[in-house]
GROMACS .gro file of C-alpha atoms in nm:
model
  246
    1MET     CA    1  19.638  -1.656  11.502
    2THR     CA    2  19.572  -1.666  11.126
    3ASN     CA    3  19.235  -1.492  11.166
    4ARG     CA    4  19.387  -1.220  11.381
    5PHE     CA    5  19.665  -1.167  11.128
    6ALA     CA    6  19.414  -1.142  10.842
    7SER     CA    7  19.201  -0.903  11.045
    8ALA     CA    8  19.502  -0.684  11.118
    9LEU     CA    9  19.590  -0.668  10.750
   10GLY     CA   10  19.230  -0.584  10.659
   11SER     CA   11  19.222  -0.292  10.901
   12HIS     CA   12  19.553  -0.160  10.768
   13PRO     CA   13  19.521  -0.131  10.389
   14ARG     CA   14  19.883  -0.021  10.347
   15TRP     CA   15  20.002  -0.339  10.516
   16LEU     CA   16  19.763  -0.539  10.302
   17ALA     CA   17  19.893  -0.376   9.982
   18LEU     CA   18  20.254  -0.433  10.089
   19ALA     CA   19  20.182  -0.795  10.178
   20ALA     CA   20  20.015  -0.854   9.840
   21VAL     CA   21  20.304  -0.699   9.647
   22VAL     CA   22  20.568  -0.890   9.845
   23PHE     CA   23  20.383  -1.219   9.805
   24MET     CA   24  20.328  -1.185   9.429
   25ALA     CA   25  20.677  -1.047   9.360
   26ALA     CA   26  20.838  -1.323   9.565
   27SER     CA   27  20.628  -1.585   9.384
   28GLY     CA   28  20.741  -1.446   9.049
   29TRP     CA   29  21.108  -1.442   9.143
   30LEU     CA   30  21.094  -1.793   9.291
   31TRP     CA   31  20.937  -1.931   8.972
   32LEU     CA   32  21.193  -1.757   8.752
   33ILE     CA   33  21.488  -1.866   8.964
   34ALA     CA   34  21.357  -2.222   8.975
   35SER     CA   35  21.318  -2.227   8.597
   36VAL     CA   36  21.683  -2.126   8.556
   37VAL     CA   37  21.836  -2.335   8.836
   38ASN     CA   38  21.618  -2.644   8.801
   39VAL     CA   39  21.768  -2.837   8.511
   40GLY     CA   40  21.460  -3.054   8.475
   41LEU     CA   41  21.230  -2.755   8.433
   42ALA     CA   42  21.467  -2.587   8.190
   43GLU     CA   43  21.489  -2.904   7.980
   44ALA     CA   44  21.111  -2.927   7.977
   45LEU     CA   45  21.075  -2.563   7.878
   46MET     CA   46  21.292  -2.564   7.565
   47PRO     CA   47  21.124  -2.854   7.382
   48ALA     CA   48  20.786  -2.708   7.475
   49MET     CA   49  20.883  -2.375   7.320
   50GLU     CA   50  21.006  -2.551   7.007
   51GLU     CA   51  20.652  -2.680   6.971
   52TYR     CA   52  20.540  -2.319   6.976
   53LEU     CA   53  20.174  -2.396   6.912
   54SER     CA   54  20.148  -2.676   7.169
   55VAL     CA   55  19.941  -2.626   7.480
   56SER     CA   56  20.243  -2.688   7.702
   57GLY     CA   57  20.456  -2.440   7.509
   58LEU     CA   58  20.195  -2.165   7.527
   59ALA     CA   59  20.123  -2.235   7.894
   60LEU     CA   60  20.491  -2.225   7.990
   61GLY     CA   61  20.548  -1.911   7.786
   62LEU     CA   62  20.255  -1.738   7.953
   63ALA     CA   63  20.365  -1.855   8.298
   64MET     CA   64  20.709  -1.709   8.236
   65TRP     CA   65  20.567  -1.369   8.139
   66VAL     CA   66  20.328  -1.363   8.434
   67ALA     CA   67  20.620  -1.442   8.665
   68MET     CA   68  20.821  -1.161   8.503
   69VAL     CA   69  20.534  -0.917   8.553
   70PHE     CA   70  20.501  -1.015   8.919
   71ALA     CA   71  20.876  -0.995   8.976
   72MET     CA   72  20.955  -0.677   8.781
   73MET     CA   73  20.643  -0.459   8.763
   74LEU     CA   74  20.452  -0.503   9.088
   75PRO     CA   75  20.738  -0.371   9.305
   76THR     CA   76  20.757  -0.057   9.090
   77ALA     CA   77  20.388   0.009   9.164
   78ALA     CA   78  20.420  -0.034   9.541
   79PRO     CA   79  20.445   0.345   9.605
   80THR     CA   80  20.131   0.396   9.394
   81PHE     CA   81  19.936   0.134   9.588
   82ASN     CA   82  20.058   0.289   9.912
   83ALA     CA   83  19.939   0.634   9.801
   84TYR     CA   84  19.590   0.504   9.728
   85ALA     CA   85  19.561   0.280  10.034
   86ASN     CA   86  19.427   0.536  10.282
   87THR     CA   87  19.163   0.661  10.036
   88ALA     CA   88  19.066   0.327   9.883
   89GLY     CA   89  19.066   0.144  10.215
   90ALA     CA   90  18.929  -0.206  10.170
   91GLY     CA   91  18.917  -0.138   9.796
   92THR     CA   92  19.296  -0.138   9.779
   93MET     CA   93  19.300  -0.504   9.678
   94ALA     CA   94  19.053  -0.429   9.397
   95LEU     CA   95  19.285  -0.150   9.283
   96ILE     CA   96  19.581  -0.389   9.282
   97ALA     CA   97  19.368  -0.640   9.091
   98GLY     CA   98  19.287  -0.380   8.824
   99TYR     CA   99  19.654  -0.290   8.785
  100THR     CA  100  19.755  -0.656   8.768
  101ALA     CA  101  19.483  -0.736   8.511
  102VAL     CA  102  19.637  -0.488   8.266
  103TRP     CA  103  19.978  -0.650   8.294
  104LEU     CA  104  19.831  -1.000   8.271
  105LEU     CA  105  19.676  -0.903   7.937
  106ALA     CA  106  20.012  -0.755   7.837
  107SER     CA  107  20.169  -1.092   7.925
  108VAL     CA  108  19.937  -1.263   7.677
  109VAL     CA  109  20.045  -1.017   7.406
  110ALA     CA  110  20.414  -1.065   7.495
  111MET     CA  111  20.376  -1.443   7.487
  112THR     CA  112  20.211  -1.417   7.144
  113ILE     CA  113  20.501  -1.202   7.017
  114GLN     CA  114  20.750  -1.447   7.167
  115THR     CA  115  20.578  -1.738   6.993
  116GLY     CA  116  20.589  -1.555   6.661
  117LEU     CA  117  20.958  -1.472   6.700
  118VAL     CA  118  21.041  -1.836   6.778
  119HIS     CA  119  20.842  -1.943   6.472
  120LEU     CA  120  21.029  -1.691   6.252
  121GLY     CA  121  21.366  -1.799   6.388
  122ALA     CA  122  21.445  -1.458   6.537
  123LEU     CA  123  21.428  -1.601   6.889
  124ALA     CA  124  21.583  -1.932   6.988
  125PRO     CA  125  21.368  -2.187   7.174
  126HIS     CA  126  21.572  -2.123   7.489
  127MET     CA  127  21.450  -1.761   7.456
  128ALA     CA  128  21.777  -1.590   7.365
  129PRO     CA  129  21.799  -1.373   7.049
  130ALA     CA  130  21.904  -1.576   6.744
  131GLY     CA  131  22.111  -1.284   6.609
  132ILE     CA  132  22.213  -0.926   6.678
  133ALA     CA  133  21.957  -0.772   6.441
  134LEU     CA  134  21.665  -0.829   6.680
  135SER     CA  135  21.860  -0.710   6.985
  136ALA     CA  136  21.988  -0.397   6.812
  137SER     CA  137  21.645  -0.304   6.676
  138ILE     CA  138  21.476  -0.346   7.013
  139LEU     CA  139  21.740  -0.145   7.198
  140ILE     CA  140  21.724   0.143   6.952
  141ALA     CA  141  21.342   0.144   6.953
  142ALA     CA  142  21.335   0.137   7.335
  143GLY     CA  143  21.582   0.424   7.346
  144VAL     CA  144  21.383   0.638   7.103
  145TYR     CA  145  21.063   0.577   7.302
  146GLN     CA  146  21.226   0.732   7.610
  147PHE     CA  147  21.209   1.071   7.435
  148THR     CA  148  20.844   1.055   7.325
  149PRO     CA  149  20.558   1.262   7.475
  150LEU     CA  150  20.363   0.942   7.547
  151LYS     CA  151  20.646   0.813   7.763
  152TRP     CA  152  20.657   1.136   7.962
  153ALA     CA  153  20.276   1.154   8.000
  154CYS     CA  154  20.258   0.798   8.132
  155LEU     CA  155  20.557   0.850   8.360
  156PHE     CA  156  20.398   1.168   8.498
  157ARG     CA  157  20.080   0.973   8.584
  158CYS     CA  158  20.283   0.699   8.752
  159ARG     CA  159  20.458   0.960   8.965
  160ASN     CA  160  20.139   1.147   9.052
  161PRO     CA  161  19.858   0.907   9.153
  162ARG     CA  162  19.514   1.070   9.139
  163VAL     CA  163  19.422   0.985   9.494
  164SER     CA  164  19.140   1.239   9.499
  165ASP     CA  165  18.966   1.056   9.212
  166VAL     CA  166  18.905   0.740   9.415
  167GLU     CA  167  18.538   0.674   9.483
  168VAL     CA  168  18.385   0.438   9.737
  169GLY     CA  169  18.347   0.080   9.621
  170ALA     CA  170  18.552  -0.202   9.479
  171GLY     CA  171  18.436  -0.130   9.124
  172ALA     CA  172  18.567   0.226   9.131
  173ALA     CA  173  18.894   0.111   9.286
  174PHE     CA  174  18.934  -0.156   9.019
  175ARG     CA  175  18.881   0.110   8.749
  176ILE     CA  176  19.149   0.331   8.901
  177GLY     CA  177  19.376   0.027   8.916
  178VAL     CA  178  19.322  -0.033   8.545
  179GLU     CA  179  19.404   0.330   8.471
  180GLU     CA  180  19.722   0.307   8.675
  181GLY     CA  181  19.808  -0.020   8.504
  182LEU     CA  182  19.764   0.137   8.160
  183ALA     CA  183  19.983   0.431   8.262
  184CYS     CA  184  20.248   0.191   8.391
  185LEU     CA  185  20.226  -0.013   8.071
  186GLY     CA  186  20.269   0.301   7.862
  187CYS     CA  187  20.564   0.403   8.075
  188CYS     CA  188  20.747   0.070   8.092
  189TRP     CA  189  20.653  -0.151   7.795
  190ALA     CA  190  20.961  -0.052   7.593
  191MET     CA  191  21.198  -0.129   7.879
  192MET     CA  192  21.021  -0.462   7.931
  193ALA     CA  193  21.071  -0.530   7.559
  194VAL     CA  194  21.445  -0.498   7.616
  195MET     CA  195  21.418  -0.845   7.771
  196PHE     CA  196  21.381  -0.977   7.416
  197ALA     CA  197  21.725  -0.829   7.344
  198THR     CA  198  21.898  -0.956   7.657
  199GLY     CA  199  21.740  -1.301   7.664
  200LEU     CA  200  21.407  -1.364   7.832
  201MET     CA  201  21.550  -1.574   8.114
  202ASN     CA  202  21.835  -1.335   8.198
  203LEU     CA  203  21.776  -1.287   8.571
  204ALA     CA  204  22.041  -1.015   8.603
  205ALA     CA  205  21.875  -0.812   8.326
  206MET     CA  206  21.536  -0.857   8.495
  207ALA     CA  207  21.669  -0.728   8.826
  208ILE     CA  208  21.849  -0.431   8.669
  209LEU     CA  209  21.561  -0.327   8.444
  210GLY     CA  210  21.308  -0.371   8.726
  211ALA     CA  211  21.518  -0.153   8.954
  212LEU     CA  212  21.561   0.113   8.685
  213MET     CA  213  21.187   0.126   8.618
  214GLY     CA  214  21.119   0.160   8.989
  215VAL     CA  215  21.375   0.438   9.038
  216GLU     CA  216  21.251   0.619   8.727
  217LYS     CA  217  20.904   0.642   8.884
  218LEU     CA  218  21.035   0.769   9.216
  219ILE     CA  219  21.267   1.051   9.113
  220SER     CA  220  21.168   1.383   8.960
  221GLY     CA  221  21.265   1.523   8.624
  222VAL     CA  222  21.355   1.347   8.302
  223TRP     CA  223  21.732   1.316   8.332
  224LEU     CA  224  21.725   0.941   8.407
  225THR     CA  225  21.465   0.880   8.135
  226TYR     CA  226  21.677   1.060   7.877
  227PHE     CA  227  21.999   0.899   8.003
  228LEU     CA  228  21.847   0.552   7.961
  229GLY     CA  229  21.724   0.652   7.615
  230VAL     CA  230  22.074   0.753   7.508
  231LEU     CA  231  22.219   0.438   7.666
  232PHE     CA  232  21.976   0.206   7.484
  233ILE     CA  233  22.032   0.380   7.150
  234LEU     CA  234  22.410   0.366   7.186
  235ALA     CA  235  22.396  -0.002   7.283
  236GLY     CA  236  22.177  -0.076   6.982
  237VAL     CA  237  22.400   0.117   6.743
  238ILE     CA  238  22.712  -0.056   6.876
  239LEU     CA  239  22.549  -0.395   6.829
  240ALA     CA  240  22.429  -0.305   6.482
  241SER     CA  241  22.772  -0.183   6.381
  242GLY     CA  242  22.929  -0.513   6.477
  243LEU     CA  243  23.158  -0.363   6.738
  244VAL     CA  244  23.010  -0.604   6.991
  245ILE     CA  245  22.919  -0.962   6.910
  246GLY     CA  246  22.572  -1.034   7.052
   0.00000   0.00000   0.00000
């Protein structure tokens, strides 16, 4: 039964891509939910992050970011993987691997930034902002980025996969996956950074931001992109002005 199921997936690359995305996204969400609900894991996480240069602290920080990438970013790329599946065929998994590799490297960078912020006292060990200055700055910066040409260029690539560029072979598919991953990173890194403002273990914020990034890639035009930019800037200004206590 297992072999027949695997064979069926292999002969239907779209099913295989969907199965891979669902499995990795579900794994990410389960880890994140467990880390919030499981008191023992949460208690282990905070002391580890206080020892920001310890192996356990770095490993847990990286695991958290990898789980966030799986939970938030992979679902937004599902339409892209689906678009490439018929052309890439068996190379679809290599394409997904290339995309994922970009975000795994981004997770290392994010974990490094998180470690530095904890060390500087801008981020509490339980991964919530230590004050409103960090949250306000991130929100305003994320809002401004929504109006930049780089944001639009990356968003345009995410919305328009270059299916005709796919060549035969896993290596070529992996390269295309890396290109799509870089475009996705350029499109979404600022909105991912908003997690530093909301608290890194805020599951509601993860779900909302993940959904917004996915919808932004699916619809046409820039109205949602600009609306989110205005929303982030206003939220940051309100925080900075002290009208809302962060």
